[in-house]
Amino acid sequence: MAPLTRRRLLRAVPALGLGAAALHATVPHSHGTAAAAEHEGAHAAGDGAPAAAGHGGHAGFRGGEVDHRANGFDPHEIIRDFDWGTTSKLPDGRTLREWTLAAAEQEVEIAPGVTFAAWSYNGRIPGPTLRAKEGERLRIRFVNGGRHPHTIHFHGIHTAPADGVLGLGAGEIAPGASTVYEFDALPFGLHLYHCHVRPLAEHIAKGLYGAFIIDPKDARPKADELLMVMNGFDTNYDRANELYAANTIGFAYAERPIRVKRGELVRLYLVNVLEYDLINSFHLHGNFFHYFPTGTSKKPVEFTDTVMMCQGQRGILEMRFPHLGKYMFHAHQSEFTELGWMGFFEVVD
Ligand SMILES: [Cu+2]
């Protein structure tokens, strides 16, 4: 039998009328333990839910549910969860803002019945959305609780020793060791952080990344703020993704749309960390948004309904929904959409 690839999977998915068991059997993946193999056998024996009709004709992976509680995080909480850390005053009167991030290894159920041997910061993927104000002093204590060396490399303006790469400052942090990264919150905008240990693609694709927001001194207008980190998972370690998502769990926002209010300003912080694919995108139905690339200006550069991003690119999208109802958003690479990266806004009064 020819090896299962993402493209073969795509052809197979709609025809199967997927339930969780079908997906589990179809997505190439490995558990790596005897107990897990038994679990897989149980699936094959038919505990899967009946085939679920796709949402609006999309090839749904549904028919089962991801256990967010077992994962320890829920994309519906991550989307509005901004971590301001703890603050104190420095002798010069500036604010010092501090966090502790710990790397760990954990199994994450990324689609119903499909587990992935992930690496995480603070037990979630993406890691905590660190948020600060322009010009503050930031101090991040990093504890490596994993079995491999890791770092945190922050995007932003800082000194070389704080860069979180091999050979600079503390360099790679060994398992069980820790370090402190310290720098000023500059420039304002939407940034990211990720592990920078080789092989880099694997260290990122395993889940070691998160968003990092620096608010301008004169704050942006009040809005309903959302965070999406576009990612994917290579479940069979062939350096191609089998599943795609925003905030890790494919179709999470299709199963339960993101509620927003009609007429209210919605500000979406959008980061692309997708590994192995050259480009990713975000497309919104039934509406347009103002786009602020990297969030480093308060003047939008575009009024559009689609943005494209390479890995590491990010931007702020601002929109108001004039009409009630459900509006889809998804990658405009259709195959990413069909493999998980889609959802809905539900506009209510
Ligand atoms: Cu790493």
mmCIF file of C-alpha atoms and ligand atoms in Angstrom:
data_model
loop_
_atom_site.group_PDB
_atom_site.id
_atom_site.type_symbol
_atom_site.label_atom_id
_atom_site.label_comp_id
_atom_site.label_asym_id
_atom_site.label_seq_id
_atom_site.Cartn_x
_atom_site.Cartn_y
_atom_site.Cartn_z
ATOM 1 C CA MET A 1 0.000 0.000 0.000
ATOM 2 C CA ALA A 2 1.310 3.431 -0.901
ATOM 3 C CA PRO A 3 2.226 5.501 2.142
ATOM 4 C CA LEU A 4 -0.475 7.855 3.359
ATOM 5 C CA THR A 5 0.305 11.405 2.492
ATOM 6 C CA ARG A 6 -1.567 14.580 3.170
ATOM 7 C CA ARG A 7 -2.821 14.741 -0.398
ATOM 8 C CA ARG A 8 -3.988 11.129 -0.400
ATOM 9 C CA LEU A 9 -5.712 11.893 2.888
ATOM 10 C CA LEU A 10 -7.493 14.837 1.332
ATOM 11 C CA ARG A 11 -8.839 12.671 -1.459
ATOM 12 C CA ALA A 12 -9.961 10.049 1.031
ATOM 13 C CA VAL A 13 -11.574 12.275 3.621
ATOM 14 C CA PRO A 14 -14.773 13.409 1.920
ATOM 15 C CA ALA A 15 -15.471 9.959 0.522
ATOM 16 C CA LEU A 16 -15.230 8.362 3.933
ATOM 17 C CA GLY A 17 -17.892 10.565 5.482
ATOM 18 C CA LEU A 18 -15.682 10.828 8.474
ATOM 19 C CA GLY A 19 -16.371 9.920 12.004
ATOM 20 C CA ALA A 20 -13.689 10.174 14.622
ATOM 21 C CA ALA A 21 -12.677 6.564 14.131
ATOM 22 C CA ALA A 22 -12.407 7.020 10.395
ATOM 23 C CA LEU A 23 -10.225 10.051 10.881
ATOM 24 C CA HIS A 24 -8.151 8.270 13.454
ATOM 25 C CA ALA A 25 -7.587 5.409 11.076
ATOM 26 C CA THR A 26 -6.940 7.690 8.128
ATOM 27 C CA VAL A 27 -4.572 10.291 9.522
ATOM 28 C CA PRO A 28 -1.073 8.900 9.503
ATOM 29 C CA HIS A 29 0.215 9.101 13.042
ATOM 30 C CA SER A 30 1.950 7.091 15.678
ATOM 31 C CA HIS A 31 1.345 6.627 19.368
ATOM 32 C CA GLY A 32 4.520 4.798 20.207
ATOM 33 C CA THR A 33 3.212 2.761 23.144
ATOM 34 C CA ALA A 34 1.599 -0.634 23.452
ATOM 35 C CA ALA A 35 -1.284 0.823 25.433
ATOM 36 C CA ALA A 36 -1.889 3.307 22.686
ATOM 37 C CA ALA A 37 -1.852 0.539 20.094
ATOM 38 C CA GLU A 38 -4.589 -1.240 22.062
ATOM 39 C CA HIS A 39 -6.517 1.994 22.174
ATOM 40 C CA GLU A 40 -6.198 2.199 18.416
ATOM 41 C CA GLY A 41 -7.491 -1.354 18.132
ATOM 42 C CA ALA A 42 -10.538 -0.356 20.157
ATOM 43 C CA HIS A 43 -11.210 2.413 17.708
ATOM 44 C CA ALA A 44 -10.960 0.029 14.810
ATOM 45 C CA ALA A 45 -13.449 -2.258 16.551
ATOM 46 C CA GLY A 46 -16.073 0.365 16.023
ATOM 47 C CA ASP A 47 -16.439 2.764 18.943
ATOM 48 C CA GLY A 48 -16.445 5.683 16.572
ATOM 49 C CA ALA A 49 -19.457 7.926 16.259
ATOM 50 C CA PRO A 50 -21.492 7.663 13.093
ATOM 51 C CA ALA A 51 -20.161 9.566 10.141
ATOM 52 C CA ALA A 52 -20.720 13.268 10.630
ATOM 53 C CA ALA A 53 -21.999 15.396 7.821
ATOM 54 C CA GLY A 54 -19.541 18.127 6.970
ATOM 55 C CA HIS A 55 -20.308 21.620 8.227
ATOM 56 C CA GLY A 56 -21.693 23.430 5.222
ATOM 57 C CA GLY A 57 -20.347 20.711 2.964
ATOM 58 C CA HIS A 58 -16.825 20.826 4.328
ATOM 59 C CA ALA A 59 -15.018 17.614 5.006
ATOM 60 C CA GLY A 60 -15.619 17.539 8.711
ATOM 61 C CA PHE A 61 -13.429 15.593 11.064
ATOM 62 C CA ARG A 62 -16.357 15.640 13.370
ATOM 63 C CA GLY A 63 -18.331 12.867 14.889
ATOM 64 C CA GLY A 64 -16.196 12.896 18.001
ATOM 65 C CA GLU A 65 -14.941 15.576 20.302
ATOM 66 C CA VAL A 66 -11.530 16.620 21.440
ATOM 67 C CA ASP A 67 -11.174 16.391 25.219
ATOM 68 C CA HIS A 68 -9.979 19.938 25.939
ATOM 69 C CA ARG A 69 -9.878 19.235 29.662
ATOM 70 C CA ALA A 70 -7.483 16.329 29.169
ATOM 71 C CA ASN A 71 -5.387 18.539 26.897
ATOM 72 C CA GLY A 72 -5.262 21.140 29.666
ATOM 73 C CA PHE A 73 -6.263 23.976 27.329
ATOM 74 C CA ASP A 74 -9.213 25.001 25.199
ATOM 75 C CA PRO A 75 -8.978 27.086 22.015
ATOM 76 C CA HIS A 76 -12.115 28.914 23.152
ATOM 77 C CA GLU A 77 -10.240 30.145 26.217
ATOM 78 C CA ILE A 78 -6.947 30.772 24.429
ATOM 79 C CA ILE A 79 -8.654 33.113 21.981
ATOM 80 C CA ARG A 80 -9.359 35.759 24.644
ATOM 81 C CA ASP A 81 -6.614 34.897 27.163
ATOM 82 C CA PHE A 82 -3.936 37.613 27.400
ATOM 83 C CA ASP A 83 -1.231 37.079 30.020
ATOM 84 C CA TRP A 84 -0.078 40.382 31.553
ATOM 85 C CA GLY A 85 2.324 38.649 33.996
ATOM 86 C CA THR A 86 3.110 40.306 37.321
ATOM 87 C CA THR A 87 4.424 43.824 37.696
ATOM 88 C CA SER A 88 6.600 45.807 40.082
ATOM 89 C CA LYS A 89 8.400 49.157 39.952
ATOM 90 C CA LEU A 90 12.095 49.486 39.154
ATOM 91 C CA PRO A 91 14.183 52.099 41.052
ATOM 92 C CA ASP A 92 13.965 54.388 38.014
ATOM 93 C CA GLY A 93 10.167 54.250 38.144
ATOM 94 C CA ARG A 94 9.715 52.031 35.109
ATOM 95 C CA THR A 95 7.459 48.997 35.228
ATOM 96 C CA LEU A 96 9.094 45.590 35.419
ATOM 97 C CA ARG A 97 6.826 42.877 34.037
ATOM 98 C CA GLU A 98 7.655 39.227 34.731
ATOM 99 C CA TRP A 99 6.576 35.771 33.645
ATOM 100 C CA THR A 100 7.768 32.216 34.118
ATOM 101 C CA LEU A 101 7.546 29.878 31.154
ATOM 102 C CA ALA A 102 8.244 26.169 31.432
ATOM 103 C CA ALA A 103 8.788 23.812 28.529
ATOM 104 C CA ALA A 104 7.251 20.350 28.909
ATOM 105 C CA GLU A 105 6.330 17.289 26.899
ATOM 106 C CA GLN A 106 2.691 16.328 26.690
ATOM 107 C CA GLU A 107 0.256 14.322 24.596
ATOM 108 C CA VAL A 108 -2.259 16.599 22.912
ATOM 109 C CA GLU A 109 -5.434 15.392 21.224
ATOM 110 C CA ILE A 110 -5.340 17.593 18.122
ATOM 111 C CA ALA A 111 -8.422 16.083 16.435
ATOM 112 C CA PRO A 112 -10.957 13.584 17.756
ATOM 113 C CA GLY A 113 -8.983 10.422 18.514
ATOM 114 C CA VAL A 114 -5.694 11.751 17.100
ATOM 115 C CA THR A 115 -3.002 12.369 19.684
ATOM 116 C CA PHE A 116 0.280 14.134 19.051
ATOM 117 C CA ALA A 117 3.439 13.903 21.163
ATOM 118 C CA ALA A 118 3.781 17.657 21.635
ATOM 119 C CA TRP A 119 6.159 20.029 23.361
ATOM 120 C CA SER A 120 4.577 23.028 25.035
ATOM 121 C CA TYR A 121 5.239 26.202 26.995
ATOM 122 C CA ASN A 122 3.160 26.260 30.200
ATOM 123 C CA GLY A 123 1.080 23.268 29.145
ATOM 124 C CA ARG A 124 -0.657 24.822 26.183
ATOM 125 C CA ILE A 125 -0.228 25.314 22.440
ATOM 126 C CA PRO A 126 0.192 28.096 21.568
ATOM 127 C CA GLY A 127 2.010 29.114 24.767
ATOM 128 C CA PRO A 128 0.698 31.988 26.869
ATOM 129 C CA THR A 129 -0.028 35.199 24.960
ATOM 130 C CA LEU A 130 2.438 37.514 26.696
ATOM 131 C CA ARG A 131 1.251 41.086 26.787
ATOM 132 C CA ALA A 132 3.082 44.234 27.829
ATOM 133 C CA LYS A 133 3.166 47.968 27.256
ATOM 134 C CA GLU A 134 5.696 49.750 25.087
ATOM 135 C CA GLY A 135 8.875 50.704 26.986
ATOM 136 C CA GLU A 136 8.401 48.433 29.991
ATOM 137 C CA ARG A 137 11.221 46.198 31.211
ATOM 138 C CA LEU A 138 10.380 42.538 30.630
ATOM 139 C CA ARG A 139 11.852 39.590 32.495
ATOM 140 C CA ILE A 140 11.008 36.041 31.452
ATOM 141 C CA ARG A 141 12.264 33.139 33.513
ATOM 142 C CA PHE A 142 12.515 30.001 31.391
ATOM 143 C CA VAL A 143 12.548 26.536 32.958
ATOM 144 C CA ASN A 144 13.248 23.595 30.682
ATOM 145 C CA GLY A 145 11.121 20.702 31.940
ATOM 146 C CA GLY A 146 11.587 18.722 28.726
ATOM 147 C CA ARG A 147 14.064 15.981 27.788
ATOM 148 C CA HIS A 148 15.744 18.019 25.039
ATOM 149 C CA PRO A 149 17.533 21.380 25.130
ATOM 150 C CA HIS A 150 15.250 24.329 24.410
ATOM 151 C CA THR A 151 15.260 28.136 24.441
ATOM 152 C CA ILE A 152 12.862 31.009 24.031
ATOM 153 C CA HIS A 153 13.721 33.290 21.151
ATOM 154 C CA PHE A 154 11.667 36.476 21.207
ATOM 155 C CA HIS A 155 10.987 38.644 18.198
ATOM 156 C CA GLY A 156 11.565 42.300 19.091
ATOM 157 C CA ILE A 157 14.458 44.648 19.719
ATOM 158 C CA HIS A 158 16.923 43.375 22.333
ATOM 159 C CA THR A 159 20.588 42.625 23.048
ATOM 160 C CA ALA A 160 22.324 39.565 21.609
ATOM 161 C CA PRO A 161 22.553 37.637 24.934
ATOM 162 C CA ALA A 162 18.744 37.857 25.291
ATOM 163 C CA ASP A 163 18.172 36.368 21.838
ATOM 164 C CA GLY A 164 17.642 32.751 22.895
ATOM 165 C CA VAL A 165 19.882 31.095 20.322
ATOM 166 C CA LEU A 166 22.857 28.734 20.427
ATOM 167 C CA GLY A 167 26.150 30.394 21.398
ATOM 168 C CA LEU A 168 24.705 33.688 22.653
ATOM 169 C CA GLY A 169 23.989 34.443 26.299
ATOM 170 C CA ALA A 170 22.863 31.312 28.100
ATOM 171 C CA GLY A 171 22.534 29.546 24.724
ATOM 172 C CA GLU A 172 20.647 26.277 24.708
ATOM 173 C CA ILE A 173 19.051 25.489 28.049
ATOM 174 C CA ALA A 174 19.657 21.876 29.071
ATOM 175 C CA PRO A 175 16.857 19.656 30.406
ATOM 176 C CA GLY A 176 16.211 20.618 34.019
ATOM 177 C CA ALA A 177 18.089 23.923 33.694
ATOM 178 C CA SER A 178 16.708 27.453 33.595
ATOM 179 C CA THR A 179 17.626 30.961 32.522
ATOM 180 C CA VAL A 180 16.262 34.497 32.458
ATOM 181 C CA TYR A 181 15.669 36.608 29.351
ATOM 182 C CA GLU A 182 15.412 40.329 29.981
ATOM 183 C CA PHE A 183 14.826 43.210 27.566
ATOM 184 C CA ASP A 184 12.714 46.283 26.907
ATOM 185 C CA ALA A 185 9.264 46.015 25.344
ATOM 186 C CA LEU A 186 10.082 47.332 21.859
ATOM 187 C CA PRO A 187 8.743 48.013 19.337
ATOM 188 C CA PHE A 188 4.990 48.119 19.937
ATOM 189 C CA GLY A 189 3.176 45.638 17.776
ATOM 190 C CA LEU A 190 2.330 41.986 17.482
ATOM 191 C CA HIS A 191 5.284 39.644 17.814
ATOM 192 C CA LEU A 192 5.952 36.016 18.653
ATOM 193 C CA TYR A 193 8.322 33.813 20.539
ATOM 194 C CA HIS A 194 9.486 30.288 19.855
ATOM 195 C CA CYS A 195 12.191 27.774 20.658
ATOM 196 C CA HIS A 196 15.324 28.225 18.550
ATOM 197 C CA VAL A 197 17.135 24.916 19.021
ATOM 198 C CA ARG A 198 18.107 22.738 16.073
ATOM 199 C CA PRO A 199 16.542 20.974 14.287
ATOM 200 C CA LEU A 200 14.555 24.171 14.332
ATOM 201 C CA ALA A 201 11.601 22.989 12.261
ATOM 202 C CA GLU A 202 10.906 20.126 14.667
ATOM 203 C CA HIS A 203 11.298 22.263 17.782
ATOM 204 C CA ILE A 204 8.755 24.725 16.431
ATOM 205 C CA ALA A 205 6.386 22.193 14.884
ATOM 206 C CA LYS A 206 6.199 20.263 18.162
ATOM 207 C CA GLY A 207 4.446 23.275 19.701
ATOM 208 C CA LEU A 208 7.055 25.565 21.269
ATOM 209 C CA TYR A 209 5.703 28.976 20.241
ATOM 210 C CA GLY A 210 3.362 31.712 21.323
ATOM 211 C CA ALA A 211 2.252 35.274 20.650
ATOM 212 C CA PHE A 212 3.826 38.351 22.218
ATOM 213 C CA ILE A 213 1.898 41.638 22.135
ATOM 214 C CA ILE A 214 3.345 45.048 22.973
ATOM 215 C CA ASP A 215 0.664 47.710 23.288
ATOM 216 C CA PRO A 216 1.543 51.223 22.139
ATOM 217 C CA LYS A 217 1.940 53.862 24.879
ATOM 218 C CA ASP A 218 -1.192 55.570 23.612
ATOM 219 C CA ALA A 219 -3.425 52.517 23.621
ATOM 220 C CA ARG A 220 -5.445 51.322 20.679
ATOM 221 C CA PRO A 221 -9.204 51.956 20.802
ATOM 222 C CA LYS A 222 -11.202 49.607 23.027
ATOM 223 C CA ALA A 223 -12.246 46.463 21.195
ATOM 224 C CA ASP A 224 -13.244 42.834 21.588
ATOM 225 C CA GLU A 225 -9.751 41.378 21.233
ATOM 226 C CA LEU A 226 -8.986 37.922 19.881
ATOM 227 C CA LEU A 227 -5.804 35.928 19.336
ATOM 228 C CA MET A 228 -5.254 33.297 16.672
ATOM 229 C CA VAL A 229 -1.987 31.489 16.101
ATOM 230 C CA MET A 230 -2.186 29.610 12.815
ATOM 231 C CA ASN A 231 -0.469 26.240 13.145
ATOM 232 C CA GLY A 232 -0.394 22.684 11.876
ATOM 233 C CA PHE A 233 0.702 19.215 12.911
ATOM 234 C CA ASP A 234 2.916 16.683 11.216
ATOM 235 C CA THR A 235 1.459 13.556 12.771
ATOM 236 C CA ASN A 236 3.727 11.044 11.016
ATOM 237 C CA TYR A 237 6.993 13.021 11.069
ATOM 238 C CA ASP A 238 7.354 13.212 7.283
ATOM 239 C CA ARG A 239 7.870 16.998 7.346
ATOM 240 C CA ALA A 240 4.408 17.691 5.940
ATOM 241 C CA ASN A 241 1.364 18.617 7.957
ATOM 242 C CA GLU A 242 -1.636 16.353 8.190
ATOM 243 C CA LEU A 243 -3.795 18.759 10.206
ATOM 244 C CA TYR A 244 -4.176 22.553 10.254
ATOM 245 C CA ALA A 245 -5.771 24.939 12.728
ATOM 246 C CA ALA A 246 -5.891 28.284 14.394
ATOM 247 C CA ASN A 247 -4.996 27.741 18.063
ATOM 248 C CA THR A 248 -4.209 24.041 17.564
ATOM 249 C CA ILE A 249 -7.576 22.286 17.439
ATOM 250 C CA GLY A 250 -8.903 22.056 13.878
ATOM 251 C CA PHE A 251 -12.570 22.991 13.425
ATOM 252 C CA ALA A 252 -12.845 24.113 17.078
ATOM 253 C CA TYR A 253 -14.416 27.410 16.005
ATOM 254 C CA ALA A 254 -16.670 25.640 13.508
ATOM 255 C CA GLU A 255 -18.045 23.362 16.216
ATOM 256 C CA ARG A 256 -18.579 26.374 18.480
ATOM 257 C CA PRO A 257 -18.444 29.689 16.581
ATOM 258 C CA ILE A 258 -16.724 32.713 18.123
ATOM 259 C CA ARG A 259 -19.432 35.078 19.316
ATOM 260 C CA VAL A 260 -18.975 38.751 18.520
ATOM 261 C CA LYS A 261 -21.366 41.685 18.773
ATOM 262 C CA ARG A 262 -22.883 43.433 15.790
ATOM 263 C CA GLY A 263 -21.270 46.837 15.226
ATOM 264 C CA GLU A 264 -18.583 46.334 17.897
ATOM 265 C CA LEU A 265 -14.933 46.766 16.990
ATOM 266 C CA VAL A 266 -13.247 43.352 16.812
ATOM 267 C CA ARG A 267 -9.451 43.279 16.897
ATOM 268 C CA LEU A 268 -7.839 40.027 15.848
ATOM 269 C CA TYR A 269 -4.165 39.430 16.597
ATOM 270 C CA LEU A 270 -3.135 36.916 13.928
ATOM 271 C CA VAL A 271 0.220 35.081 13.927
ATOM 272 C CA ASN A 272 1.460 32.457 11.493
ATOM 273 C CA VAL A 273 3.845 29.853 12.940
ATOM 274 C CA LEU A 274 2.983 27.099 10.461
ATOM 275 C CA GLU A 275 6.004 24.912 9.755
ATOM 276 C CA TYR A 276 6.631 22.870 6.558
ATOM 277 C CA ASP A 277 4.241 24.895 4.352
ATOM 278 C CA LEU A 278 5.633 27.995 2.695
ATOM 279 C CA ILE A 279 2.598 30.143 3.189
ATOM 280 C CA ASN A 280 -0.617 30.425 5.148
ATOM 281 C CA SER A 281 -3.549 32.797 4.954
ATOM 282 C CA PHE A 282 -6.686 34.135 6.592
ATOM 283 C CA HIS A 283 -9.840 34.869 4.658
ATOM 284 C CA LEU A 284 -13.041 36.332 6.107
ATOM 285 C CA HIS A 285 -16.507 35.872 4.624
ATOM 286 C CA GLY A 286 -19.171 38.561 4.411
ATOM 287 C CA ASN A 287 -16.957 41.356 5.661
ATOM 288 C CA PHE A 288 -13.690 43.275 5.193
ATOM 289 C CA PHE A 289 -11.052 44.274 7.721
ATOM 290 C CA HIS A 290 -8.373 46.926 8.155
ATOM 291 C CA TYR A 291 -4.931 45.331 8.191
ATOM 292 C CA PHE A 292 -1.951 46.474 10.290
ATOM 293 C CA PRO A 293 1.064 44.300 9.345
ATOM 294 C CA THR A 294 3.136 43.411 12.442
ATOM 295 C CA GLY A 295 0.936 45.906 14.334
ATOM 296 C CA THR A 296 3.810 48.394 14.353
ATOM 297 C CA SER A 297 1.734 51.276 13.017
ATOM 298 C CA LYS A 298 -1.659 52.495 14.076
ATOM 299 C CA LYS A 299 -2.457 53.283 10.459
ATOM 300 C CA PRO A 300 -3.839 50.380 8.462
ATOM 301 C CA VAL A 301 -2.201 49.648 5.122
ATOM 302 C CA GLU A 302 -5.052 47.765 3.542
ATOM 303 C CA PHE A 303 -8.795 47.213 3.605
ATOM 304 C CA THR A 304 -9.268 43.649 2.469
ATOM 305 C CA ASP A 305 -10.783 40.255 3.211
ATOM 306 C CA THR A 306 -7.658 38.091 2.784
ATOM 307 C CA VAL A 307 -4.084 38.236 4.069
ATOM 308 C CA MET A 308 -1.184 35.922 3.279
ATOM 309 C CA MET A 309 1.620 35.182 5.703
ATOM 310 C CA CYS A 310 4.931 33.360 5.634
ATOM 311 C CA GLN A 311 6.094 31.709 8.866
ATOM 312 C CA GLY A 312 6.797 34.389 11.481
ATOM 313 C CA GLN A 313 4.618 36.989 9.800
ATOM 314 C CA ARG A 314 1.781 38.414 11.822
ATOM 315 C CA GLY A 315 -0.621 41.309 11.803
ATOM 316 C CA ILE A 316 -3.608 42.965 13.434
ATOM 317 C CA LEU A 317 -7.023 42.834 11.776
ATOM 318 C CA GLU A 318 -9.779 45.242 12.788
ATOM 319 C CA MET A 319 -13.376 44.763 11.709
ATOM 320 C CA ARG A 320 -16.983 45.483 12.603
ATOM 321 C CA PHE A 321 -19.744 43.143 11.519
ATOM 322 C CA PRO A 322 -22.752 45.041 10.157
ATOM 323 C CA HIS A 323 -25.005 41.997 9.850
ATOM 324 C CA LEU A 324 -26.157 39.234 12.187
ATOM 325 C CA GLY A 325 -25.405 35.608 11.410
ATOM 326 C CA LYS A 326 -22.525 33.223 10.916
ATOM 327 C CA TYR A 327 -19.479 34.255 8.910
ATOM 328 C CA MET A 328 -16.826 31.765 7.991
ATOM 329 C CA PHE A 329 -13.093 32.372 8.232
ATOM 330 C CA HIS A 330 -10.438 30.025 6.923
ATOM 331 C CA ALA A 331 -7.146 29.654 5.151
ATOM 332 C CA HIS A 332 -7.644 30.402 1.484
ATOM 333 C CA GLN A 333 -5.518 27.390 0.688
ATOM 334 C CA SER A 334 -8.535 25.107 0.327
ATOM 335 C CA GLU A 335 -6.672 22.015 1.433
ATOM 336 C CA PHE A 336 -5.711 23.641 4.745
ATOM 337 C CA THR A 337 -9.385 24.499 5.205
ATOM 338 C CA GLU A 338 -10.471 20.943 4.629
ATOM 339 C CA LEU A 339 -7.830 19.667 7.045
ATOM 340 C CA GLY A 340 -9.002 21.786 9.953
ATOM 341 C CA TRP A 341 -8.179 25.456 9.476
ATOM 342 C CA MET A 342 -11.651 26.971 9.376
ATOM 343 C CA GLY A 343 -14.248 28.361 11.744
ATOM 344 C CA PHE A 344 -17.083 30.840 12.122
ATOM 345 C CA PHE A 345 -17.811 34.135 13.761
ATOM 346 C CA GLU A 346 -21.369 34.308 15.048
ATOM 347 C CA VAL A 347 -22.581 37.885 15.093
ATOM 348 C CA VAL A 348 -25.217 38.567 17.753
ATOM 349 C CA ASP A 349 -26.902 41.588 19.352
HETATM 350 CU CU CU B 1 13.261 23.395 21.547
#
